[in-house]
Coordinates of C-alpha atoms in Angstrom, one line a residue:
Chain X
M1 CA 111.0 -163.8 -88.5
K2 CA 110.4 -161.6 -91.5
T3 CA 109.2 -158.1 -91.4
F4 CA 105.4 -157.9 -91.9
L5 CA 103.6 -154.9 -93.5
D6 CA 102.2 -154.1 -90.0
C7 CA 105.7 -153.6 -88.7
L8 CA 106.2 -150.5 -90.9
P9 CA 103.6 -148.2 -89.3
C10 CA 104.8 -149.6 -86.0
M11 CA 108.4 -148.5 -86.8
M12 CA 107.1 -145.0 -87.3
S13 CA 105.3 -145.2 -83.9
Q14 CA 108.5 -146.5 -82.2
A15 CA 110.5 -143.6 -83.7
L16 CA 107.9 -141.1 -82.4
R17 CA 108.0 -142.6 -78.9
A18 CA 111.8 -142.7 -78.8
G19 CA 112.0 -139.2 -80.3
R20 CA 109.7 -137.9 -77.6
M21 CA 111.8 -139.6 -74.9
A22 CA 114.9 -137.8 -76.3
T23 CA 113.5 -134.3 -76.9
N24 CA 110.5 -132.0 -76.5
D25 CA 111.5 -130.2 -79.8
E26 CA 108.6 -131.0 -82.2
K27 CA 110.7 -129.8 -85.2
I28 CA 113.4 -132.3 -84.4
I29 CA 110.9 -135.1 -84.0
K30 CA 109.2 -134.2 -87.3
E31 CA 112.6 -134.3 -89.0
L32 CA 113.1 -137.7 -87.4
L33 CA 109.7 -139.0 -88.8
D34 CA 110.5 -137.5 -92.2
S35 CA 113.7 -139.5 -92.3
I36 CA 112.1 -142.7 -91.1
G37 CA 109.3 -142.3 -93.6
A38 CA 111.9 -141.8 -96.4
M39 CA 113.7 -145.0 -95.2
I40 CA 110.6 -147.2 -95.5
K41 CA 111.3 -147.9 -99.2
D42 CA 114.7 -149.3 -98.3
I43 CA 113.3 -151.8 -95.8
P44 CA 113.0 -155.2 -97.4
L45 CA 110.3 -157.4 -95.9
E46 CA 112.8 -160.2 -95.9
N47 CA 114.7 -158.5 -93.0
T48 CA 113.9 -159.4 -89.5
P49 CA 112.0 -156.6 -87.6
P50 CA 114.9 -155.8 -85.2
Q51 CA 117.3 -155.4 -88.2
T52 CA 115.0 -152.6 -89.2
G53 CA 114.8 -151.5 -85.6
D54 CA 118.6 -151.2 -85.6
V55 CA 118.6 -148.7 -88.5
I56 CA 115.7 -146.8 -87.0
Y57 CA 117.1 -146.4 -83.5
K58 CA 120.5 -145.3 -85.1
K59 CA 118.5 -142.6 -86.8
V60 CA 116.9 -141.6 -83.5
R61 CA 120.4 -141.2 -82.0
E62 CA 121.7 -139.4 -85.0
I63 CA 118.9 -136.8 -85.3
T64 CA 118.2 -136.2 -81.7
G65 CA 121.8 -136.4 -80.5
V66 CA 120.6 -138.4 -77.5
I67 CA 122.4 -141.8 -77.0
D68 CA 120.1 -143.2 -74.4
P69 CA 116.6 -141.7 -74.4
Y70 CA 115.2 -144.4 -72.0
K71 CA 118.0 -144.1 -69.4
K72 CA 115.8 -142.7 -66.6
I73 CA 113.0 -145.1 -67.4
K74 CA 115.3 -148.0 -67.3
E75 CA 116.7 -147.0 -63.9
A76 CA 113.2 -146.6 -62.5
N77 CA 112.1 -150.0 -63.9
I78 CA 115.1 -151.7 -62.4
Q79 CA 114.4 -150.1 -59.0
E80 CA 110.8 -151.2 -59.2
A81 CA 111.7 -154.7 -60.2
L82 CA 114.4 -154.9 -57.4
S83 CA 111.7 -153.8 -54.8
L84 CA 109.6 -156.8 -55.9
Y85 CA 112.5 -159.2 -55.8
P86 CA 112.3 -160.4 -52.2
E87 CA 108.6 -161.2 -52.5
L88 CA 109.0 -163.0 -55.7
K89 CA 112.0 -165.0 -54.4
E90 CA 109.6 -166.1 -51.6
I91 CA 106.9 -167.1 -54.0
I92 CA 109.4 -169.2 -55.9
R93 CA 110.7 -170.8 -52.7
K94 CA 107.2 -171.8 -51.6
S95 CA 106.1 -173.1 -55.0
D96 CA 105.7 -176.7 -55.9
N97 CA 107.8 -176.3 -59.1
K98 CA 110.4 -173.7 -58.4
L99 CA 111.9 -173.7 -61.9
L100 CA 108.5 -173.3 -63.6
T101 CA 107.5 -170.5 -61.3
A102 CA 110.8 -168.7 -62.0
I103 CA 110.2 -169.2 -65.7
R104 CA 106.7 -167.6 -65.4
I105 CA 108.1 -164.7 -63.5
A106 CA 110.9 -164.2 -66.0
I107 CA 108.4 -164.2 -68.8
A108 CA 106.1 -161.8 -66.9
G109 CA 109.1 -159.4 -66.7
N110 CA 109.0 -159.2 -70.5
V111 CA 106.1 -156.7 -70.3
I112 CA 108.6 -154.0 -69.5
D113 CA 109.0 -153.1 -73.1
F114 CA 108.9 -149.6 -74.6
G115 CA 109.3 -150.9 -78.1
V116 CA 105.7 -152.2 -78.2
G117 CA 103.9 -149.2 -76.9
K118 CA 101.5 -150.9 -74.6
D119 CA 100.9 -149.8 -71.0
F120 CA 101.9 -152.2 -68.4
N121 CA 101.8 -152.7 -64.6
I122 CA 104.7 -154.9 -63.5
A123 CA 103.2 -156.1 -60.2
E124 CA 99.9 -156.9 -61.8
D125 CA 101.4 -158.6 -64.9
I126 CA 103.4 -160.9 -62.7
K127 CA 100.3 -161.9 -60.7
N128 CA 98.6 -162.8 -64.0
A129 CA 101.6 -164.7 -65.4
L130 CA 101.6 -166.9 -62.3
Q131 CA 98.1 -168.1 -63.2
Q132 CA 98.0 -167.8 -67.0
D133 CA 98.0 -170.8 -69.3
F134 CA 100.9 -171.0 -71.8
G135 CA 100.3 -170.5 -75.5
I136 CA 103.2 -172.8 -76.2
F137 CA 104.7 -174.9 -73.4
D138 CA 107.9 -176.9 -74.2
F139 CA 108.7 -177.2 -70.5
N140 CA 109.6 -180.9 -70.5
E141 CA 112.2 -180.4 -73.3
F142 CA 113.5 -177.3 -71.5
V143 CA 114.1 -179.4 -68.4
K144 CA 115.8 -182.2 -70.3
H145 CA 118.2 -179.8 -72.0
L146 CA 118.9 -178.0 -68.7
E147 CA 119.8 -181.2 -67.0
K148 CA 122.4 -182.1 -69.6
A149 CA 123.8 -178.6 -70.1
N150 CA 127.1 -177.5 -68.6
T151 CA 127.1 -174.0 -70.3
I152 CA 124.0 -171.9 -70.7
L153 CA 123.8 -168.7 -72.7
Y154 CA 121.0 -166.5 -71.5
L155 CA 120.0 -163.7 -74.0
G156 CA 118.6 -160.8 -72.0
D157 CA 116.0 -158.4 -73.3
N158 CA 114.8 -155.4 -71.4
A159 CA 116.2 -153.5 -68.4
G160 CA 114.1 -154.3 -65.3
E161 CA 113.1 -157.6 -66.9
S162 CA 116.7 -158.4 -66.1
V163 CA 115.9 -158.5 -62.4
F164 CA 113.4 -161.3 -63.0
D165 CA 116.0 -163.0 -65.2
K166 CA 118.2 -163.1 -62.1
L167 CA 115.5 -165.0 -60.3
L168 CA 115.4 -167.6 -63.1
I169 CA 119.2 -167.9 -63.4
E170 CA 119.3 -168.7 -59.6
E171 CA 116.9 -171.6 -60.2
L172 CA 118.8 -172.9 -63.3
N173 CA 121.6 -173.9 -60.9
K174 CA 124.2 -174.0 -63.8
P175 CA 127.0 -171.7 -65.0
V176 CA 125.2 -169.0 -67.0
T177 CA 126.5 -166.3 -69.4
Y178 CA 124.1 -163.4 -69.7
V179 CA 124.1 -161.5 -73.0
V180 CA 123.3 -157.7 -73.2
R181 CA 123.1 -155.2 -76.0
D182 CA 126.4 -153.5 -77.0
I183 CA 125.0 -150.0 -76.6
P184 CA 121.7 -148.6 -75.3
V185 CA 118.7 -149.2 -77.7
I186 CA 115.1 -148.7 -76.6
N187 CA 114.9 -149.9 -73.0
D188 CA 117.0 -153.0 -73.6
A189 CA 119.5 -154.1 -71.0
T190 CA 123.1 -153.0 -71.4
Y191 CA 126.1 -154.1 -69.3
E192 CA 125.4 -151.3 -66.8
D193 CA 121.7 -152.2 -66.5
A194 CA 122.6 -155.9 -66.0
V195 CA 125.0 -155.0 -63.2
A196 CA 122.4 -152.7 -61.6
S197 CA 120.0 -155.6 -61.7
G198 CA 122.4 -157.8 -59.8
I199 CA 123.1 -160.2 -62.7
D200 CA 126.8 -159.9 -62.1
K201 CA 126.3 -161.8 -58.8
V202 CA 124.9 -164.9 -60.6
A203 CA 126.3 -164.9 -64.2
E204 CA 129.1 -163.7 -66.4
I205 CA 127.9 -160.7 -68.5
I206 CA 128.9 -160.3 -72.2
S207 CA 127.8 -158.1 -75.1
S208 CA 126.3 -159.4 -78.3
G209 CA 128.5 -156.9 -80.0
S210 CA 125.5 -155.5 -81.8
S211 CA 123.5 -152.3 -81.4
A212 CA 120.3 -153.9 -82.7
P213 CA 117.4 -154.4 -80.2
A214 CA 117.8 -158.2 -80.5
V215 CA 120.4 -160.9 -81.1
I216 CA 120.7 -161.1 -84.9
P217 CA 123.5 -163.5 -85.9
E218 CA 124.6 -161.4 -89.0
L219 CA 125.0 -158.3 -86.8
C220 CA 126.8 -159.9 -83.8
N221 CA 130.6 -160.1 -83.3
N222 CA 132.6 -163.3 -83.7
D223 CA 133.3 -163.7 -80.0
F224 CA 129.7 -163.8 -79.3
M225 CA 128.8 -166.0 -82.2
E226 CA 131.4 -168.6 -81.1
R227 CA 129.8 -168.7 -77.6
F228 CA 126.3 -168.8 -79.2
N229 CA 127.2 -171.8 -81.4
K230 CA 129.1 -173.7 -78.7
A231 CA 126.7 -173.2 -75.7
D232 CA 125.0 -176.4 -74.5
M233 CA 121.8 -174.5 -74.1
V234 CA 120.5 -171.1 -75.3
I235 CA 117.7 -169.4 -73.4
S236 CA 116.3 -166.4 -75.3
K237 CA 114.2 -163.7 -73.7
G238 CA 111.6 -161.5 -75.5
Q239 CA 110.1 -160.7 -78.8
G240 CA 113.1 -159.0 -80.4
N241 CA 115.4 -162.0 -79.8
Y242 CA 112.7 -164.4 -81.1
E243 CA 112.3 -162.3 -84.3
G244 CA 116.1 -162.3 -84.8
L245 CA 116.7 -166.0 -84.0
S246 CA 113.5 -167.9 -85.0
N247 CA 115.2 -169.2 -88.2
V248 CA 118.6 -170.3 -86.7
K249 CA 119.8 -173.9 -87.0
R250 CA 120.8 -174.6 -83.4
S251 CA 118.4 -175.4 -80.5
V252 CA 117.1 -172.3 -78.7
F253 CA 114.4 -172.0 -75.9
F254 CA 112.4 -168.8 -76.3
L255 CA 110.7 -167.2 -73.3
L256 CA 108.4 -164.3 -74.2
K257 CA 105.1 -162.7 -74.0
A258 CA 103.4 -162.3 -77.5
K259 CA 102.8 -158.6 -77.2
C260 CA 101.6 -157.7 -80.7
H261 CA 99.3 -159.4 -83.2
V262 CA 102.1 -159.9 -85.7
I263 CA 104.3 -162.1 -83.5
A264 CA 101.2 -163.8 -82.1
N265 CA 100.2 -164.7 -85.7
D266 CA 103.7 -165.9 -86.4
L267 CA 103.7 -168.1 -83.3
K268 CA 100.0 -169.2 -84.0
V269 CA 99.0 -168.1 -80.5
K270 CA 96.7 -165.4 -79.1
E271 CA 98.0 -161.9 -78.4
N272 CA 99.3 -161.6 -74.8
D273 CA 99.9 -165.4 -74.5
I274 CA 103.0 -166.4 -72.6
I275 CA 105.4 -168.7 -74.5
L276 CA 108.0 -171.3 -73.7
K277 CA 109.0 -172.5 -77.2
G278 CA 111.9 -174.6 -78.1
I279 CA 113.3 -175.0 -81.6
N280 CA 115.6 -177.7 -83.1
F281 CA 115.7 -179.6 -79.8
Chain M
M1 CA 92.7 -128.7 -86.0
K2 CA 96.4 -129.1 -86.9
T3 CA 98.2 -132.3 -87.6
F4 CA 99.9 -133.7 -84.6
L5 CA 103.0 -135.9 -84.7
D6 CA 100.9 -138.9 -83.6
C7 CA 98.9 -138.5 -86.8
L8 CA 101.9 -139.4 -89.0
P9 CA 102.3 -143.1 -87.9
C10 CA 98.4 -143.2 -87.9
M11 CA 98.5 -142.1 -91.6
M12 CA 100.8 -145.1 -92.4
S13 CA 98.4 -147.4 -90.5
Q14 CA 95.4 -146.0 -92.4
A15 CA 97.2 -146.5 -95.8
L16 CA 98.0 -150.1 -94.8
R17 CA 94.3 -150.8 -93.8
A18 CA 93.0 -149.2 -97.0
G19 CA 95.7 -151.0 -99.1
R20 CA 94.6 -154.3 -97.6
M21 CA 91.0 -153.6 -98.4
A22 CA 91.9 -152.9 -102.0
T23 CA 94.3 -155.8 -102.7
N24 CA 95.9 -159.0 -101.3
D25 CA 99.1 -158.3 -103.2
E26 CA 101.7 -157.6 -100.6
K27 CA 104.1 -156.0 -103.1
I28 CA 101.5 -153.4 -104.1
I29 CA 100.8 -152.6 -100.5
K30 CA 104.6 -152.3 -99.8
E31 CA 104.9 -149.9 -102.7
L32 CA 102.0 -147.9 -101.3
L33 CA 103.7 -147.7 -97.8
D34 CA 107.0 -146.8 -99.5
S35 CA 105.2 -143.9 -101.2
I36 CA 103.3 -142.7 -98.1
G37 CA 106.6 -142.9 -96.1
A38 CA 108.3 -140.7 -98.7
M39 CA 105.4 -138.2 -98.5
I40 CA 105.8 -137.7 -94.7
K41 CA 108.4 -134.9 -95.2
D42 CA 105.9 -133.0 -97.4
I43 CA 103.2 -133.0 -94.7
P44 CA 103.3 -129.7 -92.8
L45 CA 101.9 -130.0 -89.2
E46 CA 100.0 -126.8 -90.0
N47 CA 97.6 -128.8 -92.3
T48 CA 94.5 -130.3 -90.9
P49 CA 94.7 -134.2 -90.6
P50 CA 92.0 -134.8 -93.3
Q51 CA 94.0 -132.6 -95.7
T52 CA 96.7 -135.1 -95.3
G53 CA 94.2 -137.9 -95.5
D54 CA 93.0 -136.6 -98.9
V55 CA 96.6 -136.9 -100.3
I56 CA 97.0 -140.3 -98.8
Y57 CA 93.8 -141.8 -100.0
K58 CA 94.5 -140.4 -103.4
K59 CA 97.7 -142.4 -103.3
V60 CA 95.8 -145.5 -102.3
R61 CA 93.6 -145.1 -105.3
E62 CA 96.5 -144.4 -107.6
I63 CA 98.7 -147.3 -106.5
T64 CA 96.1 -150.0 -106.0
G65 CA 93.9 -148.9 -108.9
V66 CA 90.8 -149.5 -106.6
I67 CA 88.5 -146.5 -106.4
D68 CA 86.3 -147.7 -103.5
P69 CA 88.1 -150.3 -101.3
Y70 CA 85.4 -150.0 -98.6
K71 CA 82.4 -150.5 -101.0
K72 CA 81.2 -153.8 -99.6
I73 CA 81.8 -152.9 -96.0
K74 CA 79.8 -149.7 -96.5
E75 CA 76.9 -151.7 -98.0
A76 CA 77.0 -154.1 -95.0
N77 CA 77.1 -151.3 -92.5
I78 CA 74.2 -149.5 -94.1
Q79 CA 72.2 -152.8 -94.1
E80 CA 73.0 -153.4 -90.4
A81 CA 72.1 -149.9 -89.5
L82 CA 68.8 -150.1 -91.4
S83 CA 67.9 -153.3 -89.6
L84 CA 68.3 -151.4 -86.3
Y85 CA 66.3 -148.4 -87.6
P86 CA 62.7 -149.5 -86.5
E87 CA 63.8 -150.3 -82.9
L88 CA 65.8 -147.0 -82.6
K89 CA 62.8 -145.1 -84.0
E90 CA 60.7 -146.6 -81.3
I91 CA 63.3 -145.8 -78.5
I92 CA 63.2 -142.2 -79.7
R93 CA 59.4 -142.1 -79.8
K94 CA 59.1 -143.3 -76.2
S95 CA 61.8 -141.1 -74.8
D96 CA 61.3 -138.0 -72.7
N97 CA 63.5 -135.9 -74.9
K98 CA 63.2 -137.1 -78.4
L99 CA 65.7 -134.7 -79.9
L100 CA 68.4 -135.5 -77.3
T101 CA 67.9 -139.2 -77.7
A102 CA 68.2 -138.9 -81.5
I103 CA 71.4 -136.8 -81.0
R104 CA 72.8 -139.6 -78.8
I105 CA 72.0 -142.2 -81.5
A106 CA 73.4 -140.1 -84.3
I107 CA 76.7 -139.7 -82.3
A108 CA 76.7 -143.5 -81.5
G109 CA 76.6 -144.1 -85.2
N110 CA 79.9 -142.3 -85.5
V111 CA 81.7 -145.4 -84.3
I112 CA 81.3 -146.9 -87.8
D113 CA 84.7 -145.5 -88.9
F114 CA 87.4 -147.4 -90.7
G115 CA 89.8 -144.4 -90.6
V116 CA 90.4 -144.9 -86.8
G117 CA 91.1 -148.6 -86.8
K118 CA 89.2 -149.5 -83.7
D119 CA 86.8 -152.5 -83.5
F120 CA 83.2 -151.6 -83.0
N121 CA 79.9 -153.2 -82.4
I122 CA 77.1 -150.9 -83.7
A123 CA 74.2 -152.3 -81.5
E124 CA 76.3 -152.3 -78.3
D125 CA 77.8 -148.8 -78.9
I126 CA 74.3 -147.4 -79.4
K127 CA 73.2 -148.9 -76.1
N128 CA 76.2 -147.3 -74.4
A129 CA 75.7 -143.9 -76.0
L130 CA 72.1 -143.8 -74.7
Q131 CA 73.5 -143.9 -71.1
Q132 CA 76.9 -142.2 -71.5
D133 CA 77.6 -138.8 -70.1
F134 CA 78.7 -136.1 -72.6
G135 CA 82.3 -134.8 -72.5
I136 CA 81.0 -131.5 -73.9
F137 CA 77.3 -130.8 -73.9
D138 CA 76.2 -127.6 -75.6
F139 CA 72.6 -128.9 -76.0
N140 CA 70.8 -125.7 -74.8
E141 CA 72.6 -123.6 -77.4
F142 CA 71.9 -126.3 -80.0
V143 CA 68.2 -126.1 -79.3
K144 CA 68.1 -122.3 -79.3
H145 CA 69.8 -122.3 -82.8
L146 CA 67.6 -125.0 -84.1
E147 CA 64.4 -123.2 -83.0
K148 CA 65.5 -120.1 -85.0
A149 CA 66.9 -121.9 -88.0
N150 CA 65.1 -122.1 -91.4
T151 CA 67.9 -123.8 -93.3
I152 CA 70.1 -126.5 -91.8
L153 CA 73.2 -127.9 -93.4
Y154 CA 74.0 -131.3 -92.0
L155 CA 77.5 -132.5 -92.8
G156 CA 77.5 -136.3 -93.0
D157 CA 80.4 -138.6 -92.1
N158 CA 80.4 -142.4 -92.5
A159 CA 78.2 -144.7 -94.5
G160 CA 76.0 -146.6 -92.0
E161 CA 76.2 -143.7 -89.6
S162 CA 74.1 -142.0 -92.2
V163 CA 71.1 -144.2 -91.2
F164 CA 71.3 -142.8 -87.7
D165 CA 71.6 -139.3 -89.1
K166 CA 68.3 -139.9 -90.8
L167 CA 66.7 -140.5 -87.3
L168 CA 68.1 -137.2 -86.1
I169 CA 67.1 -135.3 -89.2
E170 CA 63.5 -136.6 -88.7
E171 CA 63.6 -135.0 -85.1
L172 CA 65.0 -131.7 -86.3
N173 CA 61.7 -131.0 -88.1
K174 CA 63.3 -128.4 -90.4
P175 CA 64.4 -128.3 -94.0
V176 CA 67.8 -130.1 -94.1
T177 CA 70.5 -130.3 -96.7
Y178 CA 72.7 -133.4 -96.2
V179 CA 76.4 -133.1 -97.3
V180 CA 78.3 -136.1 -98.6
R181 CA 81.9 -136.6 -100.0
D182 CA 82.3 -136.0 -103.7
I183 CA 83.9 -139.4 -104.3
P184 CA 84.4 -142.5 -102.1
V185 CA 87.1 -142.0 -99.4
I186 CA 87.6 -144.5 -96.6
N187 CA 84.0 -145.6 -95.6
D188 CA 82.6 -142.0 -95.7
A189 CA 79.1 -141.6 -97.1
T190 CA 78.8 -140.6 -100.8
Y191 CA 75.6 -139.6 -102.6
E192 CA 74.9 -143.3 -103.4
D193 CA 75.4 -144.3 -99.7
A194 CA 73.1 -141.5 -98.5
V195 CA 70.4 -142.6 -100.8
A196 CA 70.8 -146.3 -99.7
S197 CA 70.4 -145.0 -96.1
G198 CA 67.1 -143.3 -97.0
I199 CA 68.5 -139.8 -96.5
D200 CA 66.8 -138.7 -99.8
K201 CA 63.4 -139.2 -98.1
V202 CA 64.2 -136.6 -95.5
A203 CA 66.7 -134.1 -96.9
E204 CA 68.2 -132.7 -100.0
I205 CA 71.6 -134.4 -100.7
I206 CA 74.6 -132.4 -102.0
S207 CA 78.3 -133.0 -102.4
S208 CA 81.0 -130.9 -100.7
G209 CA 82.8 -131.0 -104.0
S210 CA 85.9 -132.4 -102.3
S211 CA 87.5 -135.9 -102.2
A212 CA 88.9 -135.3 -98.7
P213 CA 87.5 -137.4 -95.8
A214 CA 86.1 -134.3 -94.2
V215 CA 84.7 -130.8 -95.1
I216 CA 87.7 -128.6 -95.4
P217 CA 86.7 -125.1 -96.7
E218 CA 89.8 -124.7 -98.9
L219 CA 89.1 -127.9 -100.7
C220 CA 85.3 -127.6 -101.2
N221 CA 83.7 -126.1 -104.3
N222 CA 82.1 -122.6 -104.4
D223 CA 78.5 -123.9 -104.5
F224 CA 79.0 -125.8 -101.3
M225 CA 80.8 -122.9 -99.6
E226 CA 78.0 -120.6 -100.4
R227 CA 75.6 -122.9 -98.8
F228 CA 77.9 -123.4 -95.8
N229 CA 78.3 -119.7 -95.3
K230 CA 74.6 -118.9 -95.7
A231 CA 73.0 -121.8 -93.7
D232 CA 71.2 -120.7 -90.5
M233 CA 72.7 -123.7 -88.7
V234 CA 75.4 -126.1 -89.5
I235 CA 75.5 -129.6 -87.8
S236 CA 78.8 -131.4 -88.4
K237 CA 79.2 -135.1 -87.8
G238 CA 82.4 -136.9 -86.9
Q239 CA 86.1 -136.5 -86.2
G240 CA 87.2 -135.6 -89.8
N241 CA 84.7 -132.8 -90.1
Y242 CA 85.7 -131.4 -86.7
E243 CA 89.4 -131.5 -87.7
G244 CA 88.6 -129.7 -90.9
L245 CA 86.3 -127.1 -89.4
S246 CA 87.3 -126.4 -85.8
N247 CA 88.9 -123.1 -86.8
V248 CA 86.2 -121.7 -89.0
K249 CA 84.6 -118.3 -88.2
R250 CA 80.9 -119.3 -88.4
S251 CA 78.8 -121.1 -85.8
V252 CA 78.9 -124.9 -86.1
F253 CA 77.6 -127.7 -83.9
F254 CA 79.8 -130.7 -83.8
L255 CA 78.4 -134.1 -83.0
L256 CA 81.1 -136.8 -82.6
K257 CA 82.7 -139.5 -80.6
A258 CA 86.4 -138.7 -79.6
K259 CA 87.8 -141.9 -81.0
C260 CA 91.6 -141.2 -80.7
H261 CA 93.7 -139.6 -78.0
V262 CA 94.8 -136.8 -80.3
I263 CA 91.3 -135.4 -80.8
A264 CA 90.4 -136.1 -77.2
N265 CA 93.4 -134.0 -76.1
D266 CA 92.4 -131.2 -78.6
L267 CA 88.9 -131.2 -77.2
K268 CA 90.1 -131.6 -73.6
V269 CA 87.9 -134.6 -73.0
K270 CA 88.6 -138.3 -72.4
E271 CA 89.0 -140.8 -75.3
N272 CA 85.7 -142.3 -76.3
D273 CA 83.7 -139.4 -74.8
I274 CA 80.6 -138.3 -76.8
I275 CA 80.6 -134.7 -77.8
L276 CA 78.0 -132.0 -78.6
K277 CA 80.1 -128.9 -79.1
G278 CA 79.1 -125.6 -80.5
I279 CA 81.6 -122.9 -81.7
N280 CA 81.0 -119.2 -82.4
F281 CA 77.3 -119.4 -81.3

């Protein structure tokens, strides 16, 4: 997905939020915003938004000196998600369509996103996602691909959401490789966050090799790209990964919540719709 | 009021909105955002937000070549407000406290603001403002000052809102001078807009002498400042005028709706509260 004009003020807002997570020093945050402002002219609209995000969060690390501003928030979100796990496991167990219920819960977990700047309430958002109609619903194709797949590459998104991904991985009932960001960026899941979420119990965990807040083929390492190209099925979580991968040639199933009007327009759905969208299937 | 860090991404959003009102050419709007981004480093947080707004809307005019991007919207808002006028006049006539009801309606009109970027529904917002509790309510002091005043300077804000200002001016029952922006900026009322709103029937209309989207003493002309300093009573409408005047030495009564969290924090009220605040009285 290309960068839209609306993404540019949003990048400034993201830098402000991340700067505030990293420091209370208003002068440092002003310096950060000065730098991000000056960078706007070098952002081509042809780039995907997370490519720009990569540059911006690098600048946040450089100017504030803080590598992981969202560390404590990520830990708290993982703990909250883990506390909901037994109840959700039970909801899935009792449901008529366990896979679909697990998909709904995994998408609901996608609200735990500090890139977008919306308030969320994890428990409440899950309740809603269990009822909500899908904006795009390629479930039948998802099931067909799943039945045939021997290797599944599951692209993680946020820390905390990762706990809900575990619930879905358990229902996939196939060997899964779970992909995390190479280093901390926003509140996205790293290797450490995935382990804290219990993903290591149900999947192999690998890094995309990139610091971007999304899987963007041009920025990932060769090892990852080989796995990406060869996997029988790719399941991609979240907005960032959709933005980075919406134009790739291989089949991908995107699970996300359309949390801003830009992505909702791109997907031709309403803001806050839940999405199960396959491409090239 | 000083510029807060949150104002900087907001300035980018305002430039984007104004750019889009002026042109459909994405390249020109990108060029505009590039310029605004590069200007962030020259914005001292000590400035008031509308001082920065002045520079930004100048850049919008310079890069898009459009002097009044909100012209049509202003005309439509004035027409809608005029269509509500007879009904509101009747509500005031029948009310127990005509002055207070007119103040509520004048504040409700302050939602017609394209600087803030919130959706609004004029008729509905007026209904709410007739019921809503005030966040700050210096009404007794307002009445005392009004009773003693022989000259009232009324600082207008948005076009359309100006029609509701007329209703309040009619209840003040004193000689009023109504102040407009010197040239079009956002959807703020100019001389032409004030006349289209019928203000010329109830008040003298003068310009602040400034292109800023607010009355900022340093940017206004001498004629205006003399009137400002000498007026028995100053009534100031809207966020911009509050931001520009909150630190002046003379008494001012501010009527506004706190439409963003920055101004709500500064006033120590809740976002969307309605405000009647006097200073130095």
